[in-house]
Amino acid sequence: MLDPQVLRNRLDEVAAALKRRGFDLDTETLERLETRRKSLQVETQELQRRRNASAKTIGEAKARGQDLNSLLAEVADQGDRLARTEADLAAVLEEIEAQSLLIPNIPHASVPPGTSEDDNVEIRRFGAPPDLSFEPKDHVDLGQALGMMDFETAARIAATRFVVLSGGLARMHRALTQFMMDLHTREHGYREVYVPYLVNAQALRGTGQLPKFAQDLFAVPEPGLYLIPTAEVPVTNLAHDRILSPEELPCRYVCHTPCFRSEAGSYGKDTRGLIRQHQFEKVELVQLVRPDGSYEALEELTRHAEVALQRLGLHYRVVALCTADLGFASAKTYDLEVWMPGQGRFREISSCSNFESFQARRIKARWRNPDTGRPELLHTLNGSGLAVGRTLVAVMESYQEADGRIRVPEVLRPYLGGMEVVDGR
RNA sequence: GGAGAGGUGGCUGAGCGGUCGAAAGCGGCGGUCUUGAAAACCGUUGUGGGGCGACCCACCGGGGGUUCGAAUCCCUCCCUCUCCGCCA
């Protein structure tokens, strides 16, 4: 959510900034609502003031044992009028709130301009495609040949876009998670957290998935909760309605969770393989930081995610998303794209974003600024470190042999009892 | 699932329907004293919002109601704690 003050006083600037990301702000409606809000609020508060004053007078008169009838007659019709303006004001405020929740974040000045994902800008590259002297297979062929990746069985148990992994592949999937968690807790200074996988609507509103993206979520109607689409939701909401002291910052969390996405609206897209599943595992990095350091934090967080790819020996590139490709809540995003030899292309494996105060305002996540002594909004960031399923795909396709065997990257071997080639156990 | 107790400011904890944004204590901040520190003493100390301003408004778990007036009464929802049952 954007700052209501700015939305009020510098509406045209906001509209121009949002235009960069292709969003048309309905300034006419907002101005009309704001005018109405102002007059209603002033009127309401004046009526409240009068009510308080006369209630006080009546109280004092009663204490002196005076006759109250004339006083009570005077205020007889005050209540109705106040109730009406209060109701009108509440309706207008609700309307403004509803509108505000649908306005995306303003792109940072450094975000490259663009009209589609084709305008994203490659920032840097690591490594090179693996030197395979044969025609590489994709992870589906590899996994099924090994008998360790089964989409048909998963479909019988659940539906399409689910998978059953088994044997060495299932173990390597787990090893990848362990490796990433150890990396970020031991070397990058993140605090591990374990959180609920079902969250309420308020939490999802806080991070920006609701109200606009309900169709992407799995709802559980009975307790009225949603399966998390990313650990970002519960972890960022840890700061809900909290005022942190400066010593607690920066606050860095790492969290491994399953993620659930309905993928509505992506029929026919990535239907093959592990790339786009209804359920997948992710290791998520979340930071809560002072506003003056959030862009350094974004660079740092991105590097932390990159280290995971580097240690695994995977070829990747870092891409700055252009204004058109930016997520709803993000002010700036770097995508990490890993090379997938079986597909002959780069695929997103991590997305690292600075949300500035956009989420913090919805969540009321603040810190006490010692310079002002006041509570002020934090900046929030997050990034995948990494998406585990897609990492497994990249490893399988990058470490394949001509005979279809898959070597185990060095860093994973300690987690797999020294296993050098994926086996069936 | 059954029975009971309770949700008040950073914390603990008072609060006959009226002068309560709310006692007191702790903590925090500033000061006096001191070579310095502690102790003691004095002062100060919630959040959000509106108005060009003088100022004003809202908030005592959430929502609704009664009333001229609600932290205080009523309804409802949520949450926490204790005991019993059940289950991991």
PDB file of N, CA, C and O in Angstrom, chain A residues 135-175:
ATOM      1  N   GLU A 135      23.579 -35.289 -26.675  1.00  0.00           N
ATOM      2  CA  GLU A 135      22.325 -34.543 -26.659  1.00  0.00           C
ATOM      3  C   GLU A 135      21.704 -34.636 -25.266  1.00  0.00           C
ATOM      4  O   GLU A 135      21.305 -35.728 -24.847  1.00  0.00           O
ATOM      5  N   PRO A 136      21.646 -33.548 -24.521  1.00  0.00           N
ATOM      6  CA  PRO A 136      21.143 -33.637 -23.142  1.00  0.00           C
ATOM      7  C   PRO A 136      19.639 -33.974 -23.106  1.00  0.00           C
ATOM      8  O   PRO A 136      18.879 -33.524 -23.959  1.00  0.00           O
ATOM      9  N   LYS A 137      19.259 -34.767 -22.112  1.00  0.00           N
ATOM     10  CA  LYS A 137      17.841 -35.058 -21.901  1.00  0.00           C
ATOM     11  C   LYS A 137      17.282 -34.051 -20.908  1.00  0.00           C
ATOM     12  O   LYS A 137      18.026 -33.430 -20.153  1.00  0.00           O
ATOM     13  N   ASP A 138      15.965 -33.913 -20.889  1.00  0.00           N
ATOM     14  CA  ASP A 138      15.407 -33.042 -19.847  1.00  0.00           C
ATOM     15  C   ASP A 138      15.135 -33.874 -18.595  1.00  0.00           C
ATOM     16  O   ASP A 138      15.222 -35.101 -18.596  1.00  0.00           O
ATOM     17  N   HIS A 139      14.803 -33.202 -17.508  1.00  0.00           N
ATOM     18  CA  HIS A 139      14.735 -33.883 -16.208  1.00  0.00           C
ATOM     19  C   HIS A 139      13.624 -34.930 -16.163  1.00  0.00           C
ATOM     20  O   HIS A 139      13.718 -35.897 -15.415  1.00  0.00           O
ATOM     21  N   VAL A 140      12.591 -34.750 -16.990  1.00  0.00           N
ATOM     22  CA  VAL A 140      11.490 -35.719 -16.978  1.00  0.00           C
ATOM     23  C   VAL A 140      11.964 -37.058 -17.538  1.00  0.00           C
ATOM     24  O   VAL A 140      11.766 -38.108 -16.922  1.00  0.00           O
ATOM     25  N   ASP A 141      12.631 -37.001 -18.678  1.00  0.00           N
ATOM     26  CA  ASP A 141      13.156 -38.232 -19.268  1.00  0.00           C
ATOM     27  C   ASP A 141      14.157 -38.898 -18.325  1.00  0.00           C
ATOM     28  O   ASP A 141      14.139 -40.110 -18.125  1.00  0.00           O
ATOM     29  N   LEU A 142      15.023 -38.083 -17.763  1.00  0.00           N
ATOM     30  CA  LEU A 142      16.034 -38.614 -16.855  1.00  0.00           C
ATOM     31  C   LEU A 142      15.395 -39.268 -15.634  1.00  0.00           C
ATOM     32  O   LEU A 142      15.720 -40.387 -15.253  1.00  0.00           O
ATOM     33  N   GLY A 143      14.477 -38.553 -15.030  1.00  0.00           N
ATOM     34  CA  GLY A 143      13.851 -39.022 -13.789  1.00  0.00           C
ATOM     35  C   GLY A 143      13.009 -40.266 -14.007  1.00  0.00           C
ATOM     36  O   GLY A 143      13.005 -41.180 -13.179  1.00  0.00           O
ATOM     37  N   GLN A 144      12.283 -40.285 -15.115  1.00  0.00           N
ATOM     38  CA  GLN A 144      11.428 -41.444 -15.375  1.00  0.00           C
ATOM     39  C   GLN A 144      12.254 -42.665 -15.749  1.00  0.00           C
ATOM     40  O   GLN A 144      11.924 -43.788 -15.361  1.00  0.00           O
ATOM     41  N   ALA A 145      13.364 -42.438 -16.473  1.00  0.00           N
ATOM     42  CA  ALA A 145      14.243 -43.553 -16.820  1.00  0.00           C
ATOM     43  C   ALA A 145      14.837 -44.189 -15.563  1.00  0.00           C
ATOM     44  O   ALA A 145      15.008 -45.400 -15.477  1.00  0.00           O
ATOM     45  N   LEU A 146      15.109 -43.356 -14.567  1.00  0.00           N
ATOM     46  CA  LEU A 146      15.637 -43.866 -13.307  1.00  0.00           C
ATOM     47  C   LEU A 146      14.544 -44.521 -12.464  1.00  0.00           C
ATOM     48  O   LEU A 146      14.832 -45.191 -11.470  1.00  0.00           O
ATOM     49  N   GLY A 147      13.283 -44.244 -12.835  1.00  0.00           N
ATOM     50  CA  GLY A 147      12.166 -44.773 -12.052  1.00  0.00           C
ATOM     51  C   GLY A 147      11.988 -44.065 -10.729  1.00  0.00           C
ATOM     52  O   GLY A 147      11.470 -44.633  -9.766  1.00  0.00           O
ATOM     53  N   MET A 148      12.391 -42.819 -10.680  1.00  0.00           N
ATOM     54  CA  MET A 148      12.340 -42.079  -9.406  1.00  0.00           C
ATOM     55  C   MET A 148      11.472 -40.824  -9.497  1.00  0.00           C
ATOM     56  O   MET A 148      11.448 -40.027  -8.569  1.00  0.00           O
ATOM     57  N   MET A 149      10.814 -40.633 -10.645  1.00  0.00           N
ATOM     58  CA  MET A 149       9.979 -39.438 -10.812  1.00  0.00           C
ATOM     59  C   MET A 149       8.700 -39.878 -11.506  1.00  0.00           C
ATOM     60  O   MET A 149       8.734 -40.336 -12.636  1.00  0.00           O
ATOM     61  N   ASP A 150       7.558 -39.766 -10.801  1.00  0.00           N
ATOM     62  CA  ASP A 150       6.334 -40.396 -11.269  1.00  0.00           C
ATOM     63  C   ASP A 150       5.164 -39.415 -11.208  1.00  0.00           C
ATOM     64  O   ASP A 150       4.625 -39.142 -10.137  1.00  0.00           O
ATOM     65  N   PHE A 151       4.800 -38.915 -12.379  1.00  0.00           N
ATOM     66  CA  PHE A 151       3.688 -37.949 -12.432  1.00  0.00           C
ATOM     67  C   PHE A 151       2.334 -38.663 -12.501  1.00  0.00           C
ATOM     68  O   PHE A 151       1.340 -38.137 -12.020  1.00  0.00           O
ATOM     69  N   GLU A 152       2.309 -39.858 -13.118  1.00  0.00           N
ATOM     70  CA  GLU A 152       1.042 -40.579 -13.262  1.00  0.00           C
ATOM     71  C   GLU A 152       0.481 -40.981 -11.897  1.00  0.00           C
ATOM     72  O   GLU A 152      -0.701 -40.815 -11.610  1.00  0.00           O
ATOM     73  N   THR A 153       1.358 -41.526 -11.068  1.00  0.00           N
ATOM     74  CA  THR A 153       0.909 -41.934  -9.733  1.00  0.00           C
ATOM     75  C   THR A 153       0.434 -40.733  -8.929  1.00  0.00           C
ATOM     76  O   THR A 153      -0.587 -40.779  -8.242  1.00  0.00           O
ATOM     77  N   ALA A 154       1.185 -39.638  -9.044  1.00  0.00           N
ATOM     78  CA  ALA A 154       0.793 -38.420  -8.328  1.00  0.00           C
ATOM     79  C   ALA A 154      -0.581 -37.954  -8.786  1.00  0.00           C
ATOM     80  O   ALA A 154      -1.411 -37.527  -7.980  1.00  0.00           O
ATOM     81  N   ALA A 155      -0.839 -38.060 -10.066  1.00  0.00           N
ATOM     82  CA  ALA A 155      -2.130 -37.627 -10.601  1.00  0.00           C
ATOM     83  C   ALA A 155      -3.260 -38.507 -10.066  1.00  0.00           C
ATOM     84  O   ALA A 155      -4.369 -38.042  -9.836  1.00  0.00           O
ATOM     85  N   ARG A 156      -2.959 -39.817  -9.892  1.00  0.00           N
ATOM     86  CA  ARG A 156      -3.993 -40.709  -9.345  1.00  0.00           C
ATOM     87  C   ARG A 156      -4.273 -40.390  -7.883  1.00  0.00           C
ATOM     88  O   ARG A 156      -5.408 -40.465  -7.429  1.00  0.00           O
ATOM     89  N   ILE A 157      -3.229 -40.022  -7.152  1.00  0.00           N
ATOM     90  CA  ILE A 157      -3.400 -39.700  -5.722  1.00  0.00           C
ATOM     91  C   ILE A 157      -4.054 -38.334  -5.562  1.00  0.00           C
ATOM     92  O   ILE A 157      -4.919 -38.143  -4.723  1.00  0.00           O
ATOM     93  N   ALA A 158      -3.608 -37.367  -6.396  1.00  0.00           N
ATOM     94  CA  ALA A 158      -4.068 -35.990  -6.240  1.00  0.00           C
ATOM     95  C   ALA A 158      -4.666 -35.482  -7.551  1.00  0.00           C
ATOM     96  O   ALA A 158      -5.857 -35.612  -7.781  1.00  0.00           O
ATOM     97  N   ALA A 159      -3.830 -34.905  -8.382  1.00  0.00           N
ATOM     98  CA  ALA A 159      -4.280 -34.337  -9.648  1.00  0.00           C
ATOM     99  C   ALA A 159      -3.040 -34.073 -10.486  1.00  0.00           C
ATOM    100  O   ALA A 159      -1.929 -34.420 -10.073  1.00  0.00           O
ATOM    101  N   THR A 160      -3.236 -33.449 -11.644  1.00  0.00           N
ATOM    102  CA  THR A 160      -2.059 -33.053 -12.405  1.00  0.00           C
ATOM    103  C   THR A 160      -1.332 -31.947 -11.653  1.00  0.00           C
ATOM    104  O   THR A 160      -1.873 -31.325 -10.747  1.00  0.00           O
ATOM    105  N   ARG A 161      -0.084 -31.722 -12.085  1.00  0.00           N
ATOM    106  CA  ARG A 161       0.789 -30.735 -11.432  1.00  0.00           C
ATOM    107  C   ARG A 161       1.192 -31.160 -10.020  1.00  0.00           C
ATOM    108  O   ARG A 161       1.386 -30.331  -9.140  1.00  0.00           O
ATOM    109  N   PHE A 162       1.238 -32.473  -9.796  1.00  0.00           N
ATOM    110  CA  PHE A 162       1.864 -33.001  -8.577  1.00  0.00           C
ATOM    111  C   PHE A 162       2.852 -34.073  -9.003  1.00  0.00           C
ATOM    112  O   PHE A 162       2.782 -34.565 -10.135  1.00  0.00           O
ATOM    113  N   VAL A 163       3.765 -34.438  -8.116  1.00  0.00           N
ATOM    114  CA  VAL A 163       4.766 -35.433  -8.462  1.00  0.00           C
ATOM    115  C   VAL A 163       5.051 -36.344  -7.279  1.00  0.00           C
ATOM    116  O   VAL A 163       4.849 -35.943  -6.127  1.00  0.00           O
ATOM    117  N   VAL A 164       5.483 -37.556  -7.568  1.00  0.00           N
ATOM    118  CA  VAL A 164       6.052 -38.439  -6.557  1.00  0.00           C
ATOM    119  C   VAL A 164       7.521 -38.648  -6.914  1.00  0.00           C
ATOM    120  O   VAL A 164       7.827 -39.071  -8.024  1.00  0.00           O
ATOM    121  N   LEU A 165       8.400 -38.308  -5.989  1.00  0.00           N
ATOM    122  CA  LEU A 165       9.817 -38.594  -6.155  1.00  0.00           C
ATOM    123  C   LEU A 165      10.161 -39.762  -5.250  1.00  0.00           C
ATOM    124  O   LEU A 165       9.544 -39.949  -4.200  1.00  0.00           O
ATOM    125  N   SER A 166      11.174 -40.519  -5.641  1.00  0.00           N
ATOM    126  CA  SER A 166      11.547 -41.641  -4.781  1.00  0.00           C
ATOM    127  C   SER A 166      13.047 -41.892  -4.874  1.00  0.00           C
ATOM    128  O   SER A 166      13.740 -41.342  -5.738  1.00  0.00           O
ATOM    129  N   GLY A 167      13.534 -42.726  -3.952  1.00  0.00           N
ATOM    130  CA  GLY A 167      14.930 -43.144  -3.981  1.00  0.00           C
ATOM    131  C   GLY A 167      15.891 -41.975  -3.910  1.00  0.00           C
ATOM    132  O   GLY A 167      15.666 -40.996  -3.209  1.00  0.00           O
ATOM    133  N   GLY A 168      16.986 -42.090  -4.679  1.00  0.00           N
ATOM    134  CA  GLY A 168      18.046 -41.095  -4.640  1.00  0.00           C
ATOM    135  C   GLY A 168      17.579 -39.699  -5.014  1.00  0.00           C
ATOM    136  O   GLY A 168      18.104 -38.705  -4.510  1.00  0.00           O
ATOM    137  N   LEU A 169      16.568 -39.627  -5.853  1.00  0.00           N
ATOM    138  CA  LEU A 169      16.070 -38.313  -6.263  1.00  0.00           C
ATOM    139  C   LEU A 169      15.347 -37.618  -5.104  1.00  0.00           C
ATOM    140  O   LEU A 169      15.532 -36.420  -4.869  1.00  0.00           O
ATOM    141  N   ALA A 170      14.524 -38.393  -4.388  1.00  0.00           N
ATOM    142  CA  ALA A 170      13.843 -37.844  -3.215  1.00  0.00           C
ATOM    143  C   ALA A 170      14.864 -37.416  -2.172  1.00  0.00           C
ATOM    144  O   ALA A 170      14.740 -36.375  -1.533  1.00  0.00           O
ATOM    145  N   ARG A 171      15.908 -38.256  -2.018  1.00  0.00           N
ATOM    146  CA  ARG A 171      16.936 -37.928  -1.031  1.00  0.00           C
ATOM    147  C   ARG A 171      17.707 -36.682  -1.444  1.00  0.00           C
ATOM    148  O   ARG A 171      18.061 -35.847  -0.618  1.00  0.00           O
ATOM    149  N   MET A 172      17.993 -36.553  -2.735  1.00  0.00           N
ATOM    150  CA  MET A 172      18.739 -35.387  -3.185  1.00  0.00           C
ATOM    151  C   MET A 172      17.894 -34.102  -3.030  1.00  0.00           C
ATOM    152  O   MET A 172      18.421 -33.046  -2.711  1.00  0.00           O
ATOM    153  N   HIS A 173      16.611 -34.249  -3.250  1.00  0.00           N
ATOM    154  CA  HIS A 173      15.694 -33.133  -3.037  1.00  0.00           C
ATOM    155  C   HIS A 173      15.804 -32.643  -1.588  1.00  0.00           C
ATOM    156  O   HIS A 173      15.905 -31.449  -1.318  1.00  0.00           O
ATOM    157  N   ARG A 174      15.804 -33.601  -0.659  1.00  0.00           N
ATOM    158  CA  ARG A 174      15.936 -33.244   0.753  1.00  0.00           C
ATOM    159  C   ARG A 174      17.313 -32.672   1.044  1.00  0.00           C
ATOM    160  O   ARG A 174      17.457 -31.723   1.802  1.00  0.00           O
ATOM    161  N   ALA A 175      18.346 -33.263   0.428  1.00  0.00           N
ATOM    162  CA  ALA A 175      19.714 -32.792   0.651  1.00  0.00           C
ATOM    163  C   ALA A 175      19.874 -31.344   0.190  1.00  0.00           C
ATOM    164  O   ALA A 175      20.554 -30.539   0.835  1.00  0.00           O
TER     165      ALA A 175
END
